Coordinates of C-alpha atoms and ligand atoms in Angstrom, one line a residue:
X1249 CA 123.9 101.0 103.5
X1250 CA 124.4 102.6 106.9
X1251 CA 121.1 101.0 108.1
X1252 CA 122.1 97.5 107.9
X1253 CA 122.4 97.2 111.6
X1254 CA 119.4 98.6 112.6
X1255 CA 116.3 96.5 113.7
X1256 CA 113.8 96.8 110.8
X1257 CA 111.2 98.5 113.4
X1258 CA 113.8 101.3 113.9
X1259 CA 114.2 101.7 110.2
X1260 CA 110.4 101.5 109.4
X1261 CA 109.5 103.9 112.3
X1262 CA 112.4 106.1 111.6
X1263 CA 111.6 106.7 108.1
X1264 CA 114.9 105.5 106.9
X1265 CA 115.1 104.0 103.4
X1266 CA 116.1 100.2 103.7
X1267 CA 115.3 96.8 102.2
X1268 CA 113.1 94.7 104.2
X1269 CA 113.1 90.9 103.2
X1270 CA 109.8 89.2 103.8
X1271 CA 110.0 86.4 106.3
X1272 CA 107.0 84.6 105.0
X1273 CA 108.1 84.5 101.4
X1274 CA 107.9 80.8 100.2
X1275 CA 106.9 79.7 103.8
X1276 CA 104.1 77.8 101.8
X1277 CA 105.0 76.5 98.7
X1278 CA 101.6 75.9 97.1
X1279 CA 100.6 79.6 98.0
X1280 CA 99.8 80.7 94.5
X1281 CA 97.7 77.5 94.0
X1282 CA 95.7 78.2 97.2
X1283 CA 95.0 81.7 96.4
X1284 CA 91.6 82.8 95.6
X1285 CA 92.2 83.1 92.1
X1286 CA 93.9 80.9 89.5
X1287 CA 95.4 81.5 85.9
X1288 CA 91.9 80.9 84.5
X1289 CA 90.5 84.2 86.1
X1290 CA 93.7 86.2 84.6
X1291 CA 92.9 84.8 81.1
X1292 CA 89.3 85.7 81.4
X1293 CA 90.6 89.4 82.1
X1294 CA 92.7 89.2 79.2
X1295 CA 90.1 88.1 76.8
X1296 CA 87.7 91.1 78.1
X1297 CA 90.7 93.4 77.2
X1298 CA 90.9 91.9 73.6
X1299 CA 87.1 91.9 73.3
X1300 CA 87.1 95.6 73.9
X1301 CA 90.1 96.7 72.0
X1302 CA 87.9 97.9 69.2
X1303 CA 85.5 99.7 71.4
X1304 CA 88.3 101.5 73.2
X1305 CA 90.1 102.2 69.9
X1306 CA 87.1 104.1 68.7
X1307 CA 86.5 106.1 72.0
X1308 CA 90.0 107.3 72.5
X1309 CA 92.6 108.2 69.9
X1310 CA 95.6 107.1 71.8
X1311 CA 94.9 103.6 72.6
X1312 CA 96.4 100.7 70.4
X1313 CA 100.0 99.9 70.6
X1314 CA 100.1 96.2 70.9
X1315 CA 97.4 95.2 68.4
X1316 CA 94.2 96.6 69.7
X1317 CA 95.1 96.0 73.3
X1318 CA 96.3 98.7 75.9
X1319 CA 99.8 97.9 76.4
X1320 CA 103.3 99.5 77.0
X1321 CA 106.6 98.7 75.7
X1322 CA 109.4 96.6 77.6
X1323 CA 112.6 98.5 76.8
X1324 CA 116.0 97.2 77.3
X1325 CA 118.4 100.0 78.8
X1326 CA 121.9 100.1 80.2
X1327 CA 122.6 100.0 84.3
X1328 CA 122.4 103.5 85.6
X1329 CA 125.7 105.0 86.5
X1330 CA 127.1 104.0 89.9
X1331 CA 124.5 100.9 90.5
X1332 CA 127.1 98.1 89.1
X1333 CA 130.3 98.1 90.8
X1334 CA 131.9 95.8 88.4
X1335 CA 131.2 96.6 85.0
X1336 CA 133.2 93.9 83.4
X1337 CA 130.9 91.3 84.7
X1338 CA 127.3 93.1 85.1
X1339 CA 124.8 91.2 87.0
X1340 CA 122.5 90.5 84.0
X1341 CA 120.2 92.9 82.1
X1342 CA 118.2 95.8 82.9
X1343 CA 114.8 96.7 81.4
X1344 CA 112.1 99.0 81.9
X1345 CA 108.5 98.5 81.6
X1346 CA 107.0 101.8 80.4
X1347 CA 103.4 102.3 82.2
X1348 CA 104.1 105.7 82.4
X1349 CA 103.2 105.8 78.6
X1350 CA 100.2 103.4 79.2
X1351 CA 97.4 104.9 77.0
X1352 CA 94.3 106.5 78.2
X1353 CA 95.1 106.8 81.8
X1354 CA 99.0 107.6 81.5
X1355 CA 99.6 105.0 84.4
X1356 CA 99.4 101.6 85.4
X1357 CA 95.9 102.3 86.6
X1358 CA 94.7 101.9 83.2
X1359 CA 94.5 98.0 83.3
X1360 CA 92.8 97.9 86.7
X1361 CA 90.3 100.6 86.0
X1362 CA 89.6 99.5 82.3
X1363 CA 88.9 96.2 83.4
X1364 CA 86.7 96.8 86.3
X1365 CA 84.6 99.3 84.4
X1366 CA 84.1 97.0 81.3
X1367 CA 83.3 94.1 83.6
X1368 CA 80.7 96.1 85.4
X1369 CA 79.3 97.5 82.1
X1370 CA 78.9 93.9 80.8
X1371 CA 77.5 92.7 84.0
X1372 CA 74.8 95.7 83.9
X1373 CA 74.0 95.0 80.1
X1374 CA 73.2 91.1 80.9
X1375 CA 71.4 92.0 83.9
X1376 CA 69.2 94.2 82.2
X1377 CA 68.5 91.4 79.5
X1378 CA 70.4 92.6 76.6
X1379 CA 71.5 89.2 76.0
X1380 CA 73.5 89.1 72.9
X1381 CA 74.9 92.6 73.4
X1382 CA 76.6 91.9 76.8
X1383 CA 79.8 90.4 74.9
X1384 CA 79.5 92.4 71.5
X1385 CA 80.6 95.6 72.5
X1386 CA 80.0 97.0 69.1
X1387 CA 76.2 97.5 70.6
X1388 CA 77.4 99.5 73.7
X1389 CA 76.8 102.8 71.6
X1390 CA 73.1 101.9 70.8
X1391 CA 70.7 104.3 72.4
X1392 CA 69.0 101.6 74.9
X1393 CA 72.2 100.6 76.3
X1394 CA 73.5 104.2 76.3
X1395 CA 70.3 105.2 78.3
X1396 CA 71.0 102.4 80.7
X1397 CA 74.5 103.5 81.2
X1398 CA 73.3 107.1 81.7
X1399 CA 71.4 106.3 84.6
X1400 CA 74.2 104.7 86.3
X1401 CA 77.0 106.3 88.3
X1402 CA 80.5 105.0 88.7
X1403 CA 82.0 106.1 92.0
X1404 CA 85.9 105.7 92.9
X1405 CA 88.1 107.2 95.4
X1406 CA 91.6 108.0 94.6
X1407 CA 95.0 109.9 95.1
X1408 CA 94.5 110.7 91.6
X1409 CA 95.3 108.2 89.0
X1410 CA 92.8 105.6 89.8
X1411 CA 90.2 108.4 89.6
X1412 CA 91.8 109.4 86.2
X1413 CA 91.4 105.8 84.8
X1414 CA 88.0 105.1 86.0
X1415 CA 86.5 108.4 85.5
X1416 CA 87.9 108.7 81.9
X1417 CA 86.7 105.3 80.9
X1418 CA 83.4 105.3 82.8
X1419 CA 82.5 108.8 81.1
X1420 CA 83.8 107.8 77.6
X1421 CA 81.3 104.6 77.8
X1422 CA 78.5 106.9 78.9
X1423 CA 78.1 106.4 82.7
X1424 CA 77.8 109.3 85.2
X1425 CA 81.3 109.2 87.2
X1426 CA 82.0 110.9 90.5
X1427 CA 85.6 110.8 91.6
X1428 CA 86.4 111.3 95.3
X1429 CA 89.8 112.8 95.8
X1430 CA 92.0 112.7 98.9
X1431 CA 94.0 115.9 99.8
X1432 CA 97.2 115.0 97.9
X1433 CA 95.2 114.8 94.6
X1434 CA 97.1 117.2 92.0
X1435 CA 94.7 119.9 90.5
X1436 CA 95.7 118.8 87.1
X1437 CA 94.3 115.6 87.5
X1438 CA 90.8 117.0 88.9
X1439 CA 90.9 119.4 85.8
X1440 CA 91.2 116.9 83.2
X1441 CA 88.5 114.7 84.8
X1442 CA 86.2 118.1 85.0
X1443 CA 87.0 118.2 81.3
X1444 CA 85.0 115.3 80.5
X1445 CA 82.6 116.2 82.8
X1446 CA 83.2 113.7 85.9
X1447 CA 82.1 115.1 89.3
X1448 CA 85.1 115.6 91.4
X1449 CA 84.7 115.6 95.2
X1450 CA 87.4 117.2 97.3
X1451 CA 88.3 115.9 100.7
X1452 CA 90.7 117.3 103.4
X1453 CA 91.3 114.0 104.6
X1454 CA 93.7 111.1 103.3
X1455 CA 93.0 108.3 100.8
X1456 CA 91.6 105.8 103.3
X1457 CA 89.2 108.5 104.4
X1458 CA 88.2 109.6 100.8
X1459 CA 87.6 105.5 100.0
X1460 CA 85.6 105.3 103.3
X1461 CA 83.1 108.4 102.2
X1462 CA 82.9 107.2 98.7
X1463 CA 82.0 103.8 99.5
X1464 CA 79.2 105.1 102.0
X1465 CA 78.0 107.5 99.2
X1466 CA 77.6 104.7 96.8
X1467 CA 76.0 102.5 99.2
X1468 CA 73.0 105.0 99.5
X1469 CA 72.2 105.2 95.9
X1470 CA 71.2 101.8 94.1
X1471 CA 72.2 103.1 90.8
X1472 CA 75.6 103.6 91.7
X1473 CA 78.7 101.2 91.7
X1474 CA 81.7 101.5 93.7
X1475 CA 85.2 100.8 92.3
X1476 CA 86.7 99.9 95.8
X1477 CA 90.5 100.1 95.5
X1478 CA 90.9 98.4 99.2
X1479 CA 89.0 95.2 98.0
X1480 CA 88.4 94.9 94.2
X1481 CA 89.0 91.5 92.6
X1482 CA 88.3 93.2 89.2
X1483 CA 90.8 95.6 89.6
X1484 CA 93.3 93.1 90.9
X1485 CA 92.8 90.7 87.9
X1486 CA 92.9 93.7 85.7
X1487 CA 96.3 94.4 87.1
X1488 CA 97.5 91.0 86.8
X1489 CA 96.9 90.7 82.9
X1490 CA 100.2 92.9 83.0
X1491 CA 101.8 89.6 83.7
X1492 CA 100.8 87.8 80.6
X1493 CA 102.0 90.9 78.7
X1494 CA 105.3 90.9 80.2
X1495 CA 105.6 87.0 79.5
X1496 CA 105.0 87.8 76.1
X1497 CA 107.5 90.6 75.7
X1498 CA 110.2 88.8 77.5
X1499 CA 109.9 85.8 74.9
X1500 CA 110.0 88.2 72.0
X1501 CA 113.2 89.5 73.2
X1502 CA 114.4 85.7 73.8
X1503 CA 114.9 86.0 77.5
X1504 CA 114.6 82.9 79.5
X1505 CA 113.3 82.7 82.9
X1506 CA 114.1 79.6 84.8
X1507 CA 116.3 78.5 87.7
X1508 CA 119.8 79.6 86.1
X1509 CA 118.2 82.8 84.7
X1510 CA 116.3 84.5 87.4
X1511 CA 113.6 87.4 86.9
X1512 CA 113.7 90.4 89.3
X1513 CA 110.7 93.0 89.1
X1514 CA 110.7 96.2 90.9
X1515 CA 107.1 97.9 91.3
X1516 CA 106.2 100.8 93.4
X1517 CA 103.3 100.1 95.8
X1518 CA 100.2 102.3 97.2
X1519 CA 97.4 100.4 98.7
X1520 CA 98.8 97.1 97.0
X1521 CA 96.3 96.3 94.1
X1522 CA 98.6 97.1 91.2
X1523 CA 101.8 95.6 92.4
X1524 CA 100.0 92.7 94.0
X1525 CA 98.0 91.7 90.9
X1526 CA 101.2 92.0 89.1
X1527 CA 103.1 89.9 91.6
X1528 CA 100.2 87.2 91.6
X1529 CA 100.3 87.2 88.3
X1530 CA 104.0 86.7 87.7
X1531 CA 104.2 84.0 90.2
X1532 CA 101.2 82.3 88.1
X1533 CA 103.6 82.6 85.1
X1534 CA 107.1 81.9 86.3
X1535 CA 106.5 80.3 89.5
X1536 CA 109.7 80.6 91.9
X1537 CA 111.8 82.1 89.3
X1538 CA 110.5 85.3 89.6
X1539 CA 111.5 87.6 92.5
X1540 CA 109.3 90.6 93.0
X1541 CA 110.1 93.4 95.3
X1542 CA 107.5 96.4 96.2
X1543 CA 108.9 99.9 96.7
X1544 CA 107.1 102.2 99.2
X1545 CA 107.9 106.0 100.4
X1546 CA 109.5 105.9 103.9
X1547 CA 106.5 107.6 105.3
X1548 CA 103.8 105.5 103.5
X1549 CA 105.1 102.3 104.0
X1550 CA 101.7 100.8 104.7
X1551 CA 102.3 97.4 102.9
X1552 CA 105.6 96.8 104.6
X1553 CA 103.9 97.5 108.0
X1554 CA 100.9 95.1 106.9
X1555 CA 103.1 92.3 105.9
X1556 CA 105.6 92.7 108.9
X1557 CA 102.8 92.5 111.5
X1558 CA 100.7 89.4 112.7
X1559 CA 97.5 88.3 111.4
X1560 CA 95.2 91.3 112.7
X1561 CA 94.0 93.6 109.9
X1562 CA 96.6 96.2 108.5
X1563 CA 97.3 99.1 110.7
X1564 CA 97.8 102.6 109.5
X1565 CA 101.3 104.0 109.3
X1566 CA 100.5 106.8 111.6
X1567 CA 100.1 104.3 114.6
X1568 CA 103.9 103.8 114.3
X1569 CA 104.5 107.7 114.1
X1570 CA 104.9 108.1 110.1
X1571 CA 103.0 110.9 108.5
X1572 CA 102.1 109.7 105.3
X1573 CA 103.7 112.7 103.4
X1574 CA 105.6 112.1 100.3
X1575 CA 106.4 113.7 96.8
X1576 CA 105.0 110.4 95.5
X1577 CA 101.1 111.4 95.5
X1578 CA 100.4 108.0 93.8
X1579 CA 101.7 106.0 96.7
X1580 CA 100.5 108.3 99.6
X1581 CA 98.5 105.6 101.2
X1582 CA 98.1 105.0 105.1
X1583 CA 96.6 101.8 105.4
X1584 CA 97.2 98.7 103.0
X1585 CA 94.5 96.6 101.1
X1586 CA 94.0 93.4 103.6
X1587 CA 92.6 91.6 100.8
X1588 CA 96.0 92.3 98.5
X1589 CA 98.2 91.8 101.8
X1590 CA 96.8 88.4 102.4
X1591 CA 97.5 87.4 98.7
X1592 CA 101.0 88.7 98.5
X1593 CA 102.2 87.7 102.0
X1594 CA 103.9 84.5 100.8
X1595 CA 104.8 85.7 97.4
X1596 CA 106.7 89.1 97.6
X1597 CA 110.3 88.8 98.2
X1598 CA 110.7 92.0 100.1
X1599 CA 110.1 95.8 100.2
X1600 CA 112.3 98.8 100.1
X1601 CA 111.3 102.2 101.1
X1602 CA 112.5 105.4 99.4
X1603 CA 112.7 109.2 100.7
X1604 CA 111.6 111.8 98.5
X1605 CA 115.4 112.7 97.9
X1606 CA 115.7 109.1 96.4
X1607 CA 112.5 109.5 94.3
X1608 CA 113.4 113.0 92.8
X1609 CA 116.8 112.0 91.9
X1610 CA 115.5 108.8 90.3
X1611 CA 113.0 110.9 88.3
X1612 CA 116.0 113.0 87.1
X1613 CA 118.1 109.8 86.1
X1614 CA 115.2 108.1 84.4
X1615 CA 115.3 111.4 82.2
X1616 CA 119.0 111.8 82.1
X1617 CA 119.7 108.0 81.2
X1618 CA 116.9 106.9 79.1
X1619 CA 114.8 109.7 78.0
X1620 CA 111.8 108.8 80.1
X1621 CA 109.5 111.6 81.9
X1622 CA 107.9 110.0 84.8
X1623 CA 105.9 111.2 88.0
X1624 CA 107.7 110.9 91.3
X1625 CA 105.9 107.7 92.1
X1626 CA 106.7 106.2 88.9
X1627 CA 110.5 106.6 89.7
X1628 CA 110.5 104.3 92.9
X1629 CA 111.3 101.3 90.9
X1630 CA 114.7 102.5 89.8
X1631 CA 116.1 101.8 93.3
X1632 CA 115.3 98.3 93.2
X1633 CA 118.2 96.7 91.6
X1634 CA 120.4 99.0 93.6
X1635 CA 119.1 97.7 97.0
X1636 CA 119.3 93.9 95.7
X1637 CA 123.2 94.6 94.6
X1638 CA 124.4 96.9 97.0
X1639 CA 123.1 96.0 100.5
X1640 CA 123.8 93.3 102.9
X1641 CA 120.0 92.4 102.9
X1642 CA 120.1 92.2 99.1
X1643 CA 123.4 89.9 99.2
X1644 CA 121.6 87.7 101.9
X1645 CA 118.4 87.4 99.5
X1646 CA 120.6 86.5 96.5
X1647 CA 122.6 84.0 98.5
X1648 CA 119.4 82.2 100.1
X1649 CA 117.3 82.5 97.0
X1650 CA 119.2 82.0 93.7
X1651 CA 121.8 79.6 92.2
X1652 CA 125.3 80.4 92.5
X1653 CA 126.4 82.2 89.2
X1654 CA 122.7 82.8 87.8
X1655 CA 122.9 86.8 88.9
X1656 CA 125.2 87.1 85.6
X1657 CA 122.3 85.6 83.6
X1658 CA 119.5 87.4 85.4
X1659 CA 116.8 89.9 84.2
X1660 CA 115.7 92.9 86.2
X1661 CA 112.5 94.9 85.3
X1662 CA 111.9 98.5 86.6
X1663 CA 108.2 99.2 86.5
X1664 CA 107.6 102.8 85.5
X1665 CA 104.2 103.4 86.7
X1666 CA 102.9 106.9 85.6
X1667 CA 103.5 110.1 84.2
X1668 CA 102.5 110.5 80.6
X1669 CA 99.9 113.4 81.3
X1670 CA 102.0 115.2 83.8
X1671 CA 102.0 118.8 83.0
X1672 CA 105.2 120.3 81.8
X1673 CA 105.8 122.6 84.5
X1674 CA 105.1 120.4 87.2
X1675 CA 107.6 117.7 85.5
X1676 CA 110.3 120.6 85.2
X1677 CA 110.0 121.5 88.7
X1678 CA 110.5 117.9 89.9
X1679 CA 113.4 117.4 87.4
X1680 CA 115.4 120.4 88.7
X1681 CA 115.1 119.2 92.2
X1682 CA 116.2 116.0 91.4
X1683 CA 119.1 117.3 89.0
X1684 CA 120.1 119.3 92.2
X1685 CA 120.1 116.4 94.4
X1686 CA 121.9 114.2 91.8
X1687 CA 124.6 117.1 91.5
X1688 CA 125.2 117.1 95.2
X1689 CA 125.5 113.3 95.2
X1690 CA 128.6 113.4 93.1
Ligands
PLP2772 C1 98.6 103.8 92.0 C2 100.0 103.9 91.6 C3 100.9 102.9 92.2 C4 100.7 101.9 93.0 O1 99.3 101.0 92.9 P1 98.4 100.5 94.0 O2 97.4 99.7 93.6 O3 98.0 101.9 94.9 O4 99.4 99.8 95.0 C5 102.1 103.1 91.6 N1 102.5 104.1 90.6 C6 101.6 104.9 90.3 C7 102.1 106.2 89.4 C8 100.3 105.0 90.8 O5 99.5 105.9 90.4

């Protein structure tokens, strides 16, 4: 990689794709134990999903994949062309965690959004004295509970996918829903929400601005509840449940994860909730044998900025001359969540940045090589193993953090995070751009 010699600040501020290794990774070995939450909190979220399975199955036609629980498949795939230099001795196995097919929301936001809305509904039902009903979801369609839900508004701000997840679930359960959409939100996402009678508030500003305005509006109305993507334990723990699911799917495929068999996971990052929850959950499950890398657009590298700076609150990417424009609308976030940055600081192995060109080419390759249709944000993970295996920073990471010889027995999970509902014409537009880039690269 040509930027190997560049100072990371130059690469970051210059918008050049590169792999940043987190200097605070494992600085405090007990980091997971000291975090605000424990495995018991993730398991409680998992029970909530299981309890709601039947209800969701009755509200949505596309739910059950893994029993009654919302889940996506883990698919074994071959290495994409060009990533592996020595094909005779490949660097372990590659997998794709297909959250681009996650039911209901069609993205990784399904777990977080569902968990938060259901947890709030439970709390409401119990606050209003429906004692037996708050854990027995079969009563939630009863008229008293429906009128309770109908009096309450769930408010969320989003670049698109979180709005889709929270809005669709809130409306299906019987709540009112208001979704504040930032400037990059795609119109098909707004239309889908309007179709189920959610109220859309469109903003000219970015995501951080939409969150601020949404939060203020919700505060003025005592019967509204704000899903705060910058600061939400319920979203975070919902996302973390994915770690338990991945653990089960790996075990089913007889994949071992230990010192001799390290696990590498690559997840796209926006404000940080989804990848942060997954990173936290995976460290609870696999400890130091899992290595989690986040991926951000070069112009929206807000988590990299937050983690590479000192203790003060996260700064906006505009402060270092980046403009937050990216084809990855789901990752177009200018300021990272302070809550998540604090949790993942000692846990995440590193963050790599990707240009629009890389994203579009990956989108094309995911279709060409594996038949998967994803949105641009969701294609960021595919470059993870490339950065790890084919850059100086990646080699340094492997040398310092893994046992000699263990790479051949390693497993790599690329998280594809959204795309199921992407309209065909939009997908084909991205695909043809990606193909042209791929043609030129050969
Ligand atoms: C939201 C989103 C992410 C990242 O999640 P954050 O919680 O914002 O970090 C990744 N991919 C897609 C498709 C998303 O919509």
